[in-house]
Short mmCIF file of C-alpha atoms in Angstrom, two decimals:
data_model
loop_
_atom_site.label_atom_id
_atom_site.label_comp_id
_atom_site.label_asym_id
_atom_site.label_seq_id
_atom_site.Cartn_x
_atom_site.Cartn_y
_atom_site.Cartn_z
CA MET B 906 103.85 -111.56 -75.00
CA ARG B 907 100.28 -110.44 -74.66
CA LYS B 908 97.80 -113.27 -74.98
CA LEU B 909 95.82 -113.23 -78.20
CA GLY B 910 92.16 -112.33 -77.57
CA LEU B 911 89.15 -114.28 -78.78
CA ASN B 912 88.64 -112.07 -81.85
CA GLY B 913 92.28 -112.50 -82.83
CA GLN B 914 92.07 -116.26 -82.33
CA ILE B 915 88.95 -116.47 -84.53
CA LEU B 916 90.56 -114.37 -87.28
CA LEU B 917 93.78 -116.40 -87.19
CA ALA B 918 91.83 -119.67 -87.24
CA ALA B 919 89.67 -118.50 -90.17
CA VAL B 920 92.65 -117.47 -92.31
CA GLY B 921 94.48 -120.71 -91.54
CA ALA B 922 91.41 -122.83 -92.30
CA VAL B 923 90.88 -121.19 -95.70
CA ALA B 924 94.54 -121.73 -96.60
CA LEU B 925 94.43 -125.39 -95.55
CA GLY B 926 91.12 -125.86 -97.39
CA LEU B 927 92.63 -124.55 -100.62
CA PHE B 928 95.62 -126.86 -100.17
CA ALA B 929 93.38 -129.90 -99.52
CA HIS B 930 90.97 -129.15 -102.37
CA GLY B 931 90.86 -132.04 -104.82
CA LYS B 932 93.08 -134.23 -102.65
CA GLN B 933 92.28 -137.31 -100.58
CA ALA B 934 91.73 -135.85 -97.13
CA ASP B 935 88.97 -138.04 -95.73
CA GLY B 936 90.42 -138.06 -92.23
CA ALA B 937 90.78 -134.29 -92.09
CA LEU B 938 87.29 -133.77 -93.52
CA TYR B 939 85.81 -136.18 -90.99
CA ALA B 940 87.50 -134.37 -88.12
CA ALA B 941 86.43 -130.99 -89.48
CA ASN B 942 82.84 -132.17 -89.88
CA LEU B 943 82.85 -133.57 -86.34
CA VAL B 944 84.21 -130.39 -84.74
CA GLY B 945 82.09 -128.04 -86.87
CA THR B 946 78.90 -129.98 -86.21
CA LEU B 947 79.61 -130.07 -82.49
CA PHE B 948 80.10 -126.29 -82.41
CA ILE B 949 76.82 -125.63 -84.23
CA ASP B 950 74.94 -128.14 -82.09
CA LEU B 951 76.21 -126.48 -78.92
CA LEU B 952 74.98 -123.10 -80.15
CA LYS B 953 71.62 -124.57 -81.11
CA MET B 954 71.39 -126.25 -77.71
CA VAL B 955 71.41 -122.90 -75.90
CA MET B 956 69.57 -120.96 -78.62
CA ILE B 957 66.00 -122.01 -77.73
CA PRO B 958 66.10 -121.21 -73.98
CA LEU B 959 67.96 -117.97 -74.73
CA VAL B 960 65.46 -116.76 -77.33
CA PHE B 961 62.44 -117.70 -75.26
CA CYS B 962 63.68 -116.12 -72.03
CA ALA B 963 65.08 -113.05 -73.83
CA ILE B 964 61.82 -112.16 -75.58
CA VAL B 965 59.62 -112.78 -72.52
CA THR B 966 61.80 -110.65 -70.24
CA GLY B 967 62.40 -108.11 -72.99
CA ILE B 968 58.68 -107.46 -73.48
CA ALA B 969 57.98 -107.33 -69.74
CA ASN B 970 60.88 -104.98 -68.97
CA LEU B 971 60.13 -102.70 -71.89
CA ARG B 972 56.59 -102.29 -70.61
CA GLN B 973 57.92 -101.38 -67.20
CA HIS B 974 59.93 -98.63 -68.85
CA ARG B 975 56.84 -97.49 -70.79
CA GLN B 976 58.72 -97.78 -74.07
CA VAL B 977 57.19 -100.90 -75.59
CA ASN B 978 55.22 -99.03 -78.27
CA LEU B 979 58.21 -96.94 -79.31
CA VAL B 980 60.48 -100.00 -79.46
CA TRP B 981 57.97 -101.94 -81.55
CA LYS B 982 57.52 -99.12 -84.03
CA THR B 983 61.21 -98.27 -84.29
CA THR B 984 62.28 -101.89 -84.70
CA LEU B 985 59.76 -102.74 -87.39
CA LEU B 986 60.32 -99.46 -89.25
CA PHE B 987 64.09 -99.95 -89.27
CA PHE B 988 63.85 -103.58 -90.39
CA ALA B 989 61.34 -102.79 -93.14
CA THR B 990 63.43 -99.85 -94.38
CA THR B 991 66.72 -101.74 -94.58
CA THR B 992 65.06 -104.75 -96.23
CA LEU B 993 63.46 -102.53 -98.88
CA ILE B 994 66.79 -100.80 -99.54
CA ALA B 995 68.46 -104.20 -99.96
CA ILE B 996 65.81 -105.33 -102.46
CA VAL B 997 66.16 -102.13 -104.49
CA ILE B 998 69.95 -102.57 -104.57
CA GLY B 999 69.59 -106.17 -105.77
CA LEU B 1000 67.08 -105.33 -108.49
CA GLY B 1001 68.96 -102.20 -109.60
CA ALA B 1002 72.30 -103.96 -109.90
CA SER B 1003 70.71 -106.81 -111.87
CA HIS B 1004 69.21 -104.29 -114.30
CA ILE B 1005 72.53 -102.51 -114.78
CA PHE B 1006 74.90 -105.48 -115.08
CA LYS B 1007 72.47 -108.13 -116.46
CA PRO B 1008 74.32 -111.16 -115.07
CA GLY B 1009 72.07 -113.65 -116.91
CA ALA B 1010 72.53 -112.18 -120.38
CA GLY B 1011 74.09 -114.58 -122.88
CA LEU B 1012 73.39 -117.77 -120.92
CA HIS B 1013 70.74 -120.37 -121.67
CA LEU B 1014 68.63 -122.50 -119.38
CA ALA B 1015 69.20 -125.54 -121.60
CA MET B 1016 72.77 -125.88 -120.35
CA PHE B 1017 71.39 -126.61 -116.86
CA ALA B 1018 68.75 -129.07 -118.02
CA ASP B 1019 70.26 -132.07 -116.23
CA ALA B 1020 70.47 -130.24 -112.92
CA MET B 1021 66.88 -129.02 -113.22
CA GLN B 1022 65.57 -132.51 -114.00
CA GLN B 1023 67.13 -133.80 -110.79
CA PHE B 1024 65.70 -130.98 -108.68
CA GLU B 1025 62.26 -131.25 -107.16
CA ALA B 1026 60.55 -128.43 -105.31
CA ARG B 1027 57.06 -127.83 -104.02
CA GLN B 1028 55.25 -125.16 -106.00
CA LEU B 1029 53.82 -122.55 -103.60
CA THR B 1030 51.69 -119.62 -104.63
CA LEU B 1031 51.79 -116.40 -102.62
CA ALA B 1032 48.45 -117.23 -100.98
CA GLU B 1033 49.60 -120.76 -100.10
CA PHE B 1034 52.89 -119.51 -98.68
CA PHE B 1035 51.12 -116.84 -96.59
CA THR B 1036 48.65 -119.43 -95.25
CA GLN B 1037 51.47 -121.84 -94.43
CA PHE B 1038 53.46 -119.06 -92.79
CA LEU B 1039 50.55 -118.06 -90.52
CA HIS B 1040 49.86 -121.71 -89.70
CA GLY B 1041 53.48 -122.12 -88.63
CA ILE B 1042 53.34 -119.14 -86.27
CA PHE B 1043 50.58 -120.33 -83.95
CA MET B 1044 51.02 -123.89 -82.76
CA ASN B 1045 51.48 -125.96 -79.60
CA PRO B 1046 54.31 -124.17 -77.76
CA PHE B 1047 55.77 -127.40 -76.41
CA LYS B 1048 55.88 -128.85 -79.91
CA ALA B 1049 57.51 -125.65 -81.15
CA LEU B 1050 60.12 -125.79 -78.40
CA ALA B 1051 60.83 -129.47 -79.08
CA GLU B 1052 61.15 -128.96 -82.84
CA GLY B 1053 63.07 -125.70 -82.59
CA ASN B 1054 60.42 -123.83 -84.61
CA ILE B 1055 61.86 -120.38 -84.04
CA ILE B 1056 58.94 -118.39 -85.49
CA ALA B 1057 56.38 -120.19 -83.34
CA ILE B 1058 58.63 -119.81 -80.29
CA VAL B 1059 58.94 -116.07 -80.91
CA ALA B 1060 55.16 -115.77 -81.27
CA PHE B 1061 54.45 -117.64 -78.02
CA ALA B 1062 57.16 -115.72 -76.15
CA LEU B 1063 55.59 -112.45 -77.31
CA VAL B 1064 52.16 -113.58 -76.08
CA LEU B 1065 53.58 -114.74 -72.74
CA GLY B 1066 55.53 -111.51 -72.31
CA ILE B 1067 52.41 -109.44 -72.96
CA ALA B 1068 50.47 -111.63 -70.51
CA LEU B 1069 53.06 -110.92 -67.81
CA VAL B 1070 52.75 -107.22 -68.55
CA THR B 1071 48.96 -107.19 -68.26
CA ALA B 1072 49.19 -109.25 -65.06
CA SER B 1073 51.15 -106.40 -63.52
CA GLU B 1074 52.92 -107.54 -60.33
CA ARG B 1075 50.95 -110.74 -59.76
CA TYR B 1076 53.67 -113.08 -61.07
CA PRO B 1077 57.03 -111.56 -60.03
CA HIS B 1078 58.64 -114.96 -59.40
CA LEU B 1079 57.81 -116.16 -62.92
CA LEU B 1080 59.45 -113.09 -64.43
CA ASP B 1081 62.47 -113.59 -62.17
CA LEU B 1082 62.71 -117.17 -63.41
CA PHE B 1083 62.90 -116.06 -67.05
CA GLU B 1084 65.47 -113.38 -66.23
CA GLU B 1085 67.63 -115.93 -64.43
CA GLY B 1086 67.20 -118.33 -67.35
CA MET B 1087 68.53 -115.69 -69.71
CA ALA B 1088 71.50 -114.97 -67.42
CA VAL B 1089 72.38 -118.67 -67.20
CA SER B 1090 72.08 -119.02 -70.99
CA MET B 1091 74.52 -116.14 -71.47
CA GLN B 1092 76.96 -117.84 -69.08
CA VAL B 1093 76.79 -121.07 -71.09
CA ILE B 1094 77.40 -119.06 -74.27
CA GLY B 1095 80.60 -117.74 -72.76
CA TRP B 1096 81.80 -121.32 -72.29
CA ILE B 1097 80.83 -122.33 -75.83
CA MET B 1098 82.64 -119.35 -77.35
CA ARG B 1099 85.92 -120.71 -76.03
CA LEU B 1100 85.53 -123.34 -78.76
CA ALA B 1101 84.69 -120.76 -81.43
CA PRO B 1102 88.15 -120.63 -83.09
CA PHE B 1103 88.15 -124.44 -83.51
CA GLY B 1104 84.54 -124.65 -84.66
CA ILE B 1105 84.80 -121.81 -87.17
CA ALA B 1106 88.11 -123.15 -88.52
CA ALA B 1107 86.59 -126.60 -89.02
CA LEU B 1108 83.53 -125.24 -90.84
CA LEU B 1109 85.57 -123.04 -93.18
CA PHE B 1110 88.07 -125.81 -93.93
CA LYS B 1111 85.26 -128.18 -94.93
CA LEU B 1112 83.52 -125.51 -97.03
CA VAL B 1113 86.64 -124.59 -99.04
CA ALA B 1114 87.97 -128.13 -99.39
CA THR B 1115 84.74 -129.71 -100.69
CA GLN B 1116 83.35 -127.10 -103.10
CA ASP B 1117 83.45 -127.96 -106.82
CA VAL B 1118 85.00 -124.84 -108.32
CA GLY B 1119 84.54 -125.99 -111.91
CA ILE B 1120 80.77 -125.58 -111.87
CA PHE B 1121 81.09 -121.93 -110.83
CA THR B 1122 82.58 -120.80 -114.15
CA THR B 1123 79.36 -119.78 -115.91
CA LEU B 1124 77.92 -118.28 -112.73
CA THR B 1125 80.90 -116.11 -111.81
CA LYS B 1126 79.29 -112.87 -112.95
CA PHE B 1127 76.18 -113.48 -110.87
CA MET B 1128 78.26 -114.50 -107.85
CA LEU B 1129 80.33 -111.31 -108.11
CA LEU B 1130 77.19 -109.21 -108.50
CA VAL B 1131 75.46 -110.67 -105.44
CA THR B 1132 78.61 -110.65 -103.32
CA GLY B 1133 79.46 -107.07 -104.32
CA THR B 1134 75.98 -105.68 -103.69
CA THR B 1135 75.66 -107.58 -100.41
CA LEU B 1136 78.98 -106.15 -99.23
CA LEU B 1137 77.83 -102.71 -100.38
CA HIS B 1138 74.76 -103.04 -98.21
CA GLY B 1139 76.74 -104.43 -95.29
CA LEU B 1140 79.76 -102.12 -95.40
CA VAL B 1141 78.19 -98.88 -96.66
CA VAL B 1142 74.39 -98.75 -96.28
CA LEU B 1143 73.94 -100.30 -92.82
CA PRO B 1144 76.98 -98.60 -91.20
CA GLY B 1145 75.92 -95.37 -92.91
CA LEU B 1146 72.45 -95.57 -91.36
CA LEU B 1147 74.05 -96.34 -87.99
CA TYR B 1148 76.22 -93.22 -88.24
CA LEU B 1149 73.39 -90.97 -89.47
CA ILE B 1150 70.98 -92.06 -86.74
CA THR B 1151 73.25 -92.65 -83.73
CA GLY B 1152 76.52 -90.92 -84.65
CA LYS B 1153 78.49 -94.08 -83.82
CA ASN B 1154 81.66 -94.78 -85.78
CA PRO B 1155 81.18 -97.67 -88.26
CA LEU B 1156 84.73 -98.88 -87.57
CA TRP B 1157 83.92 -99.07 -83.86
CA PHE B 1158 80.85 -101.14 -84.66
CA LEU B 1159 82.72 -103.58 -86.92
CA LYS B 1160 85.37 -104.07 -84.25
CA GLN B 1161 82.78 -104.86 -81.58
CA ALA B 1162 80.76 -107.08 -83.93
CA ARG B 1163 83.62 -109.17 -85.36
CA GLU B 1164 82.93 -112.14 -83.13
CA SER B 1165 79.34 -112.42 -84.31
CA LEU B 1166 80.10 -111.65 -87.97
CA PHE B 1167 82.79 -114.33 -88.18
CA THR B 1168 80.45 -116.86 -86.58
CA ALA B 1169 77.63 -115.95 -88.99
CA PHE B 1170 79.99 -116.22 -91.96
CA ALA B 1171 81.20 -119.66 -90.89
CA THR B 1172 77.86 -121.16 -89.82
CA SER B 1173 75.58 -119.48 -92.42
CA SER B 1174 72.90 -119.52 -89.72
CA SER B 1175 71.36 -116.49 -88.04
CA ASN B 1176 69.76 -118.72 -85.43
CA ALA B 1177 72.96 -120.55 -84.55
CA THR B 1178 74.77 -117.20 -84.34
CA MET B 1179 72.08 -115.57 -82.20
CA PRO B 1180 73.69 -116.36 -78.84
CA VAL B 1181 76.93 -114.76 -80.04
CA THR B 1182 75.01 -111.79 -81.47
CA MET B 1183 73.29 -111.25 -78.11
CA ARG B 1184 76.66 -111.40 -76.37
CA CYS B 1185 78.22 -108.83 -78.74
CA ALA B 1186 75.25 -106.47 -78.48
CA THR B 1187 74.96 -106.50 -74.69
CA GLN B 1188 78.59 -106.90 -73.59
CA ASN B 1189 80.61 -105.28 -76.41
CA MET B 1190 78.19 -102.53 -77.49
CA ASN B 1191 76.45 -101.95 -74.14
CA VAL B 1192 72.95 -102.41 -75.52
CA LYS B 1193 70.45 -102.85 -72.70
CA PRO B 1194 69.44 -106.51 -72.26
CA GLU B 1195 65.76 -105.65 -72.59
CA ILE B 1196 66.42 -103.94 -75.94
CA ALA B 1197 68.74 -106.62 -77.32
CA GLY B 1198 66.49 -109.35 -75.95
CA PHE B 1199 63.66 -108.04 -78.10
CA VAL B 1200 65.38 -106.74 -81.25
CA VAL B 1201 67.97 -109.48 -81.86
CA PRO B 1202 65.69 -112.56 -81.67
CA LEU B 1203 63.01 -110.78 -83.69
CA GLY B 1204 65.63 -109.67 -86.22
CA ALA B 1205 67.01 -113.20 -86.56
CA THR B 1206 63.49 -114.24 -87.57
CA VAL B 1207 62.20 -111.41 -89.77
CA ASN B 1208 65.17 -109.17 -90.62
CA MET B 1209 66.97 -110.79 -93.56
CA ASP B 1210 68.52 -108.01 -95.64
CA GLY B 1211 71.10 -110.25 -97.28
CA THR B 1212 68.51 -112.91 -98.12
CA ALA B 1213 66.10 -110.33 -99.55
CA LEU B 1214 68.81 -108.79 -101.74
CA TYR B 1215 69.88 -112.22 -103.00
CA GLU B 1216 66.37 -113.41 -103.83
CA ALA B 1217 65.49 -110.19 -105.67
CA ALA B 1218 68.68 -110.35 -107.75
CA ALA B 1219 68.20 -114.08 -108.38
CA ALA B 1220 64.65 -113.55 -109.66
CA LEU B 1221 65.89 -111.12 -112.31
CA PHE B 1222 68.84 -113.43 -113.05
CA VAL B 1223 66.47 -116.32 -113.79
CA ALA B 1224 64.24 -114.04 -115.86
CA GLN B 1225 67.25 -113.02 -117.97
CA LEU B 1226 68.23 -116.67 -118.43
CA ALA B 1227 64.71 -117.44 -119.60
CA GLY B 1228 64.66 -114.40 -121.91
CA ILE B 1229 61.76 -112.81 -120.01
CA ASP B 1230 61.47 -109.06 -119.43
CA LEU B 1231 59.63 -108.42 -116.19
CA SER B 1232 57.27 -105.45 -116.21
CA LEU B 1233 57.34 -102.78 -113.51
CA GLY B 1234 54.28 -104.34 -111.91
CA GLN B 1235 55.93 -107.76 -111.87
CA GLN B 1236 59.03 -106.28 -110.27
CA LEU B 1237 56.87 -104.69 -107.57
CA VAL B 1238 55.39 -108.14 -106.95
CA VAL B 1239 58.95 -109.46 -106.65
CA CYS B 1240 59.67 -106.77 -104.05
CA LEU B 1241 56.60 -107.62 -101.96
CA THR B 1242 57.06 -111.36 -102.26
CA THR B 1243 60.75 -111.13 -101.46
CA MET B 1244 60.03 -109.21 -98.25
CA ILE B 1245 57.52 -111.87 -97.15
CA ALA B 1246 59.82 -114.70 -98.20
CA ALA B 1247 62.82 -113.19 -96.39
CA MET B 1248 60.70 -112.76 -93.26
CA GLY B 1249 59.57 -116.37 -93.46
CA ALA B 1250 62.98 -117.84 -94.18
CA PRO B 1251 64.32 -119.78 -91.18
CA GLY B 1252 67.75 -118.74 -89.96
CA ILE B 1253 69.50 -121.93 -91.11
CA PRO B 1254 72.07 -122.54 -93.87
CA SER B 1255 70.62 -122.10 -97.39
CA ALA B 1256 67.14 -121.36 -96.03
CA GLY B 1257 66.64 -118.79 -98.80
CA MET B 1258 66.49 -121.60 -101.33
CA VAL B 1259 63.26 -122.82 -99.70
CA THR B 1260 61.46 -119.51 -100.15
CA MET B 1261 63.07 -118.75 -103.52
CA VAL B 1262 60.49 -121.02 -105.18
CA MET B 1263 57.71 -118.71 -104.00
CA VAL B 1264 59.50 -115.63 -105.32
CA LEU B 1265 59.97 -117.17 -108.77
CA GLN B 1266 56.40 -118.44 -108.95
CA SER B 1267 54.96 -115.05 -107.96
CA VAL B 1268 55.83 -113.66 -111.41
CA GLY B 1269 55.46 -116.86 -113.43
CA LEU B 1270 59.14 -117.81 -113.63
CA PRO B 1271 60.00 -121.53 -113.73
CA ALA B 1272 60.59 -122.78 -110.20
CA GLU B 1273 62.77 -125.56 -111.62
CA ALA B 1274 65.38 -122.91 -112.44
CA ILE B 1275 66.25 -122.84 -108.76
CA ALA B 1276 68.57 -125.76 -109.55
CA ILE B 1277 70.86 -123.28 -111.30
CA LEU B 1278 71.52 -121.58 -107.99
CA LEU B 1279 72.07 -124.70 -105.89
CA PRO B 1280 75.81 -125.15 -106.63
CA ILE B 1281 76.66 -121.58 -105.58
CA ASP B 1282 74.11 -120.99 -102.85
CA ARG B 1283 76.26 -122.27 -100.00
CA LEU B 1284 79.08 -119.85 -100.74
CA LEU B 1285 76.76 -116.87 -101.21
CA ASP B 1286 74.94 -117.84 -98.02
CA THR B 1287 78.02 -117.08 -95.93
CA VAL B 1288 78.13 -113.40 -96.90
CA ARG B 1289 74.39 -112.74 -96.80
CA THR B 1290 74.06 -114.37 -93.36
CA ALA B 1291 76.79 -112.09 -92.00
CA VAL B 1292 74.86 -109.08 -93.34
CA ASN B 1293 71.61 -110.42 -91.86
CA VAL B 1294 73.25 -110.64 -88.44
CA GLU B 1295 74.89 -107.24 -88.85
CA GLY B 1296 71.47 -105.71 -89.45
CA ASP B 1297 70.18 -107.19 -86.17
CA MET B 1298 73.01 -105.65 -84.14
CA ILE B 1299 72.74 -102.26 -85.84
CA GLY B 1300 68.99 -102.40 -85.31
CA SER B 1301 69.46 -102.89 -81.57
CA LEU B 1302 71.81 -99.88 -81.42
CA VAL B 1303 69.37 -97.73 -83.41
CA VAL B 1304 66.39 -98.73 -81.27
CA GLN B 1305 68.30 -98.02 -78.05
CA HIS B 1306 69.39 -94.60 -79.34
CA VAL B 1307 65.86 -93.63 -80.40
CA THR B 1308 64.30 -94.72 -77.10
CA GLU B 1309 66.97 -92.96 -75.02
CA THR B 1310 66.62 -89.79 -77.10
CA ARG B 1311 62.84 -89.80 -76.70
CA ALA B 1312 63.12 -90.47 -72.96
CA THR B 1313 65.47 -87.52 -72.40
CA GLY B 1314 63.90 -85.25 -75.01
#
């Protein structure tokens, strides 16, 4: 009998974990939950352990190697244009669906008064958020590395990569060191992925077994709306753009990306999934390391299609709950603020809830209403994170196709 591959093991483990989680829901299963928490936490911690050296080395070598191929300007422009386009499409889908289906109609904020009284959030204006975001980009690189501040790490790696480019051939050994660091990180990832079926199964079991399904009743319509539109973006829009630009079969892509998508769904973290995403892009899809090393880490930081769609839809949902009709100008503000918020959201579970306060405040909506979304955020986070990661991999394929076409054209 042919040995089951890693993708098959992950799929089998995920299905089994969901079934066991449903069976254990509402029952005394402290021992099983402890074991699941232990295994799941270990898996995520292992991924985070290798994430920082991988990201740092990948961006530095990616910038330097792209410059050697005289394609750095084209890669920059293509990457940012693709990310901005897909994020804007996601926001429009979220706003449009909320207008059509009106998930907040008929509900009242008063019914969530207790939850809102217990929720405390810092009120950030757009100017304050932008200032805080810029302040978080440029900081002591050693502090950023120690704290795992991914945005600051990306910024410093970009600067260091550009410095190596401008230094020409004066520091070849330093560049070799970063390239070897990336290769070693990828080797460690291969070891960690042997634990993926166990880690993903543990995370899904805990998620299904501990969620309070009763509180979801009044929010079902909104959950279905967000999940449906996110899947529309992930299964139709992004694969459609991939096919239109590169001609690659969407089914081929989904098959090669399964490992990363399952990990993103289970961990709800773009950053924790990044090592797996890099592995899928370079080994399964044959994306050049210098392309993937630039696009994927940058995408995990600024390319958050699923998060942008969710926050745009949630803003209109809260407005409907509050009985407020947002003007066209206010909706444009929501679009702009959502793009900035999605770019600034860290790739960790439920990170969108942090920046959601800014989106609500940008158009005068009560930030306290974010408490309404807290009970369902963790479940919705699984799907939107998978779409965020999918966008990073498709972006790397698109960028490689455009650069190769321009080089041969």
